[in-house]
Amino acid sequence: QVLLVESGGGLVQAGGSLRLSCAASRNRFSISAMGWYRQAPGKQRELVAVITTGDTITYSDSVKGRFTISRDNAKNTVNLQMNSLKPEDTAVYYCRVTTLYHYWGQGTQVTVSS
């Protein structure tokens, strides 16, 4: 079992920035990937960004050039720096960690006002 603690959501005006953080508890199995997903009201959960242990990064086309994902393998943390936020970025953001299984955080609300 991997426990995830997320922080950093909130309300921001369009064009502003927020930084999300997710800390994962220690686990007997190595973490292979850490990432962020989001779910807006009435929509399916979608990938925002993911980073593997080998630092391979994938971004959703909608956030490329605006969001930056990073991880600290020693601390088992993953961060998402979100710049130039848009109202369409409004969603609940979830951290996900992959070992042999996927583990999800509780979600943190990000609201971008126009």
PDB file of C-alpha atoms in Angstrom:
ATOM      1  CA  GLN A   1       0.000   0.000   0.000  1.00  0.00           C
ATOM      2  CA  VAL A   2       1.253   3.450  -0.935  1.00  0.00           C
ATOM      3  CA  LEU A   3      -0.252   6.484   0.756  1.00  0.00           C
ATOM      4  CA  LEU A   4      -0.227   9.774  -1.107  1.00  0.00           C
ATOM      5  CA  VAL A   5      -0.561  13.243   0.358  1.00  0.00           C
ATOM      6  CA  GLU A   6      -1.292  16.069  -2.051  1.00  0.00           C
ATOM      7  CA  SER A   7      -1.068  19.792  -1.464  1.00  0.00           C
ATOM      8  CA  GLY A   8      -1.045  23.085  -3.312  1.00  0.00           C
ATOM      9  CA  GLY A   9      -4.447  23.463  -4.921  1.00  0.00           C
ATOM     10  CA  GLY A  10      -6.507  26.602  -4.688  1.00  0.00           C
ATOM     11  CA  LEU A  11      -8.134  29.507  -6.480  1.00  0.00           C
ATOM     12  CA  VAL A  12      -6.161  31.639  -8.914  1.00  0.00           C
ATOM     13  CA  GLN A  13      -6.946  34.136 -11.638  1.00  0.00           C
ATOM     14  CA  ALA A  14      -6.347  33.319 -15.278  1.00  0.00           C
ATOM     15  CA  GLY A  15      -2.684  33.780 -16.135  1.00  0.00           C
ATOM     16  CA  GLY A  16      -1.580  32.952 -12.626  1.00  0.00           C
ATOM     17  CA  SER A  17       0.449  30.062 -11.269  1.00  0.00           C
ATOM     18  CA  LEU A  18       0.060  27.235  -8.781  1.00  0.00           C
ATOM     19  CA  ARG A  19       2.353  24.460  -7.656  1.00  0.00           C
ATOM     20  CA  LEU A  20       1.035  21.039  -6.688  1.00  0.00           C
ATOM     21  CA  SER A  21       3.020  18.583  -4.601  1.00  0.00           C
ATOM     22  CA  CYS A  22       2.496  14.915  -3.835  1.00  0.00           C
ATOM     23  CA  ALA A  23       4.426  12.879  -1.285  1.00  0.00           C
ATOM     24  CA  ALA A  24       4.339   9.099  -1.404  1.00  0.00           C
ATOM     25  CA  SER A  25       4.924   6.843   1.561  1.00  0.00           C
ATOM     26  CA  ARG A  26       7.719   4.296   1.469  1.00  0.00           C
ATOM     27  CA  ASN A  27       6.883   1.011  -0.168  1.00  0.00           C
ATOM     28  CA  ARG A  28       8.602  -2.337  -0.551  1.00  0.00           C
ATOM     29  CA  PHE A  29       8.338  -2.040  -4.320  1.00  0.00           C
ATOM     30  CA  SER A  30      10.081   0.647  -6.331  1.00  0.00           C
ATOM     31  CA  ILE A  31       8.064   3.454  -7.847  1.00  0.00           C
ATOM     32  CA  SER A  32       8.268   3.332 -11.629  1.00  0.00           C
ATOM     33  CA  ALA A  33       6.208   6.394 -12.473  1.00  0.00           C
ATOM     34  CA  MET A  34       4.581   9.377 -10.806  1.00  0.00           C
ATOM     35  CA  GLY A  35       2.063  11.612 -12.452  1.00  0.00           C
ATOM     36  CA  TRP A  36      -0.841  14.002 -12.308  1.00  0.00           C
ATOM     37  CA  TYR A  37      -4.318  13.547 -13.704  1.00  0.00           C
ATOM     38  CA  ARG A  38      -7.332  15.821 -13.568  1.00  0.00           C
ATOM     39  CA  GLN A  39     -11.072  15.545 -13.727  1.00  0.00           C
ATOM     40  CA  ALA A  40     -13.362  18.432 -14.545  1.00  0.00           C
ATOM     41  CA  PRO A  41     -17.088  18.305 -13.740  1.00  0.00           C
ATOM     42  CA  GLY A  42     -18.921  16.086 -16.203  1.00  0.00           C
ATOM     43  CA  LYS A  43     -15.720  14.909 -17.855  1.00  0.00           C
ATOM     44  CA  GLN A  44     -13.535  11.837 -17.650  1.00  0.00           C
ATOM     45  CA  ARG A  45     -10.299  11.838 -15.737  1.00  0.00           C
ATOM     46  CA  GLU A  46      -7.409  12.671 -18.051  1.00  0.00           C
ATOM     47  CA  LEU A  47      -3.643  12.598 -18.008  1.00  0.00           C
ATOM     48  CA  VAL A  48      -1.897  15.897 -17.303  1.00  0.00           C
ATOM     49  CA  ALA A  49       1.717  14.807 -16.985  1.00  0.00           C
ATOM     50  CA  VAL A  50       3.712  11.766 -15.959  1.00  0.00           C
ATOM     51  CA  ILE A  51       7.390  11.186 -15.234  1.00  0.00           C
ATOM     52  CA  THR A  52       9.148   7.852 -14.972  1.00  0.00           C
ATOM     53  CA  THR A  53      12.093   6.869 -12.828  1.00  0.00           C
ATOM     54  CA  GLY A  54      14.270   7.322 -15.892  1.00  0.00           C
ATOM     55  CA  ASP A  55      12.938  10.886 -16.260  1.00  0.00           C
ATOM     56  CA  THR A  56      10.882  10.186 -19.351  1.00  0.00           C
ATOM     57  CA  ILE A  57       8.136  12.820 -19.323  1.00  0.00           C
ATOM     58  CA  THR A  58       4.807  12.900 -21.090  1.00  0.00           C
ATOM     59  CA  TYR A  59       2.520  15.936 -21.135  1.00  0.00           C
ATOM     60  CA  SER A  60      -1.008  16.353 -22.334  1.00  0.00           C
ATOM     61  CA  ASP A  61      -1.071  18.564 -25.419  1.00  0.00           C
ATOM     62  CA  SER A  62      -3.298  21.001 -23.558  1.00  0.00           C
ATOM     63  CA  VAL A  63      -0.632  21.796 -20.936  1.00  0.00           C
ATOM     64  CA  LYS A  64       2.606  21.585 -22.940  1.00  0.00           C
ATOM     65  CA  GLY A  65       4.691  24.701 -22.511  1.00  0.00           C
ATOM     66  CA  ARG A  66       2.723  25.808 -19.442  1.00  0.00           C
ATOM     67  CA  PHE A  67       3.104  22.987 -16.904  1.00  0.00           C
ATOM     68  CA  THR A  68       6.288  21.368 -15.649  1.00  0.00           C
ATOM     69  CA  ILE A  69       6.460  18.072 -13.794  1.00  0.00           C
ATOM     70  CA  SER A  70       9.396  17.128 -11.607  1.00  0.00           C
ATOM     71  CA  ARG A  71      10.195  14.432  -9.076  1.00  0.00           C
ATOM     72  CA  ASP A  72      12.584  13.797  -6.240  1.00  0.00           C
ATOM     73  CA  ASN A  73      13.291  10.075  -6.158  1.00  0.00           C
ATOM     74  CA  ALA A  74      15.018  10.241  -2.787  1.00  0.00           C
ATOM     75  CA  LYS A  75      11.995  11.899  -1.175  1.00  0.00           C
ATOM     76  CA  ASN A  76       9.332  10.079  -3.228  1.00  0.00           C
ATOM     77  CA  THR A  77       7.733  13.365  -4.204  1.00  0.00           C
ATOM     78  CA  VAL A  78       6.354  14.674  -7.460  1.00  0.00           C
ATOM     79  CA  ASN A  79       5.545  18.293  -8.206  1.00  0.00           C
ATOM     80  CA  LEU A  80       3.538  20.048 -10.880  1.00  0.00           C
ATOM     81  CA  GLN A  81       4.344  23.665 -11.594  1.00  0.00           C
ATOM     82  CA  MET A  82       1.401  25.219 -13.416  1.00  0.00           C
ATOM     83  CA  ASN A  83       1.913  28.542 -15.144  1.00  0.00           C
ATOM     84  CA  SER A  84      -0.294  30.628 -17.424  1.00  0.00           C
ATOM     85  CA  LEU A  85      -3.359  28.952 -16.005  1.00  0.00           C
ATOM     86  CA  LYS A  86      -6.597  29.071 -17.953  1.00  0.00           C
ATOM     87  CA  PRO A  87     -10.212  28.660 -16.811  1.00  0.00           C
ATOM     88  CA  GLU A  88     -10.303  25.340 -18.678  1.00  0.00           C
ATOM     89  CA  ASP A  89      -7.601  24.050 -16.301  1.00  0.00           C
ATOM     90  CA  THR A  90     -10.210  24.075 -13.530  1.00  0.00           C
ATOM     91  CA  ALA A  91     -10.520  20.530 -12.188  1.00  0.00           C
ATOM     92  CA  VAL A  92      -9.722  18.224  -9.331  1.00  0.00           C
ATOM     93  CA  TYR A  93      -6.104  17.177  -9.734  1.00  0.00           C
ATOM     94  CA  TYR A  94      -5.037  13.709  -8.666  1.00  0.00           C
ATOM     95  CA  CYS A  95      -1.595  12.365  -8.035  1.00  0.00           C
ATOM     96  CA  ARG A  96      -0.950   8.807  -9.205  1.00  0.00           C
ATOM     97  CA  VAL A  97       1.980   6.592  -8.324  1.00  0.00           C
ATOM     98  CA  THR A  98       2.795   3.307 -10.021  1.00  0.00           C
ATOM     99  CA  THR A  99       4.654   0.392  -8.481  1.00  0.00           C
ATOM    100  CA  LEU A 100       3.182  -3.003  -9.280  1.00  0.00           C
ATOM    101  CA  TYR A 101      -0.162  -1.234  -8.999  1.00  0.00           C
ATOM    102  CA  HIS A 102      -1.536   2.255  -9.427  1.00  0.00           C
ATOM    103  CA  TYR A 103      -2.213   4.326  -6.323  1.00  0.00           C
ATOM    104  CA  TRP A 104      -4.259   7.525  -6.312  1.00  0.00           C
ATOM    105  CA  GLY A 105      -4.231  10.550  -4.068  1.00  0.00           C
ATOM    106  CA  GLN A 106      -7.395  12.081  -2.637  1.00  0.00           C
ATOM    107  CA  GLY A 107      -7.394  14.944  -5.123  1.00  0.00           C
ATOM    108  CA  THR A 108      -6.905  18.666  -4.777  1.00  0.00           C
ATOM    109  CA  GLN A 109      -9.158  21.318  -6.285  1.00  0.00           C
ATOM    110  CA  VAL A 110      -7.714  23.826  -8.743  1.00  0.00           C
ATOM    111  CA  THR A 111     -10.018  26.655  -9.759  1.00  0.00           C
ATOM    112  CA  VAL A 112      -9.003  29.252 -12.337  1.00  0.00           C
ATOM    113  CA  SER A 113     -11.224  32.296 -12.579  1.00  0.00           C
ATOM    114  CA  SER A 114     -11.540  34.337 -15.757  1.00  0.00           C
TER     115      SER A 114
END
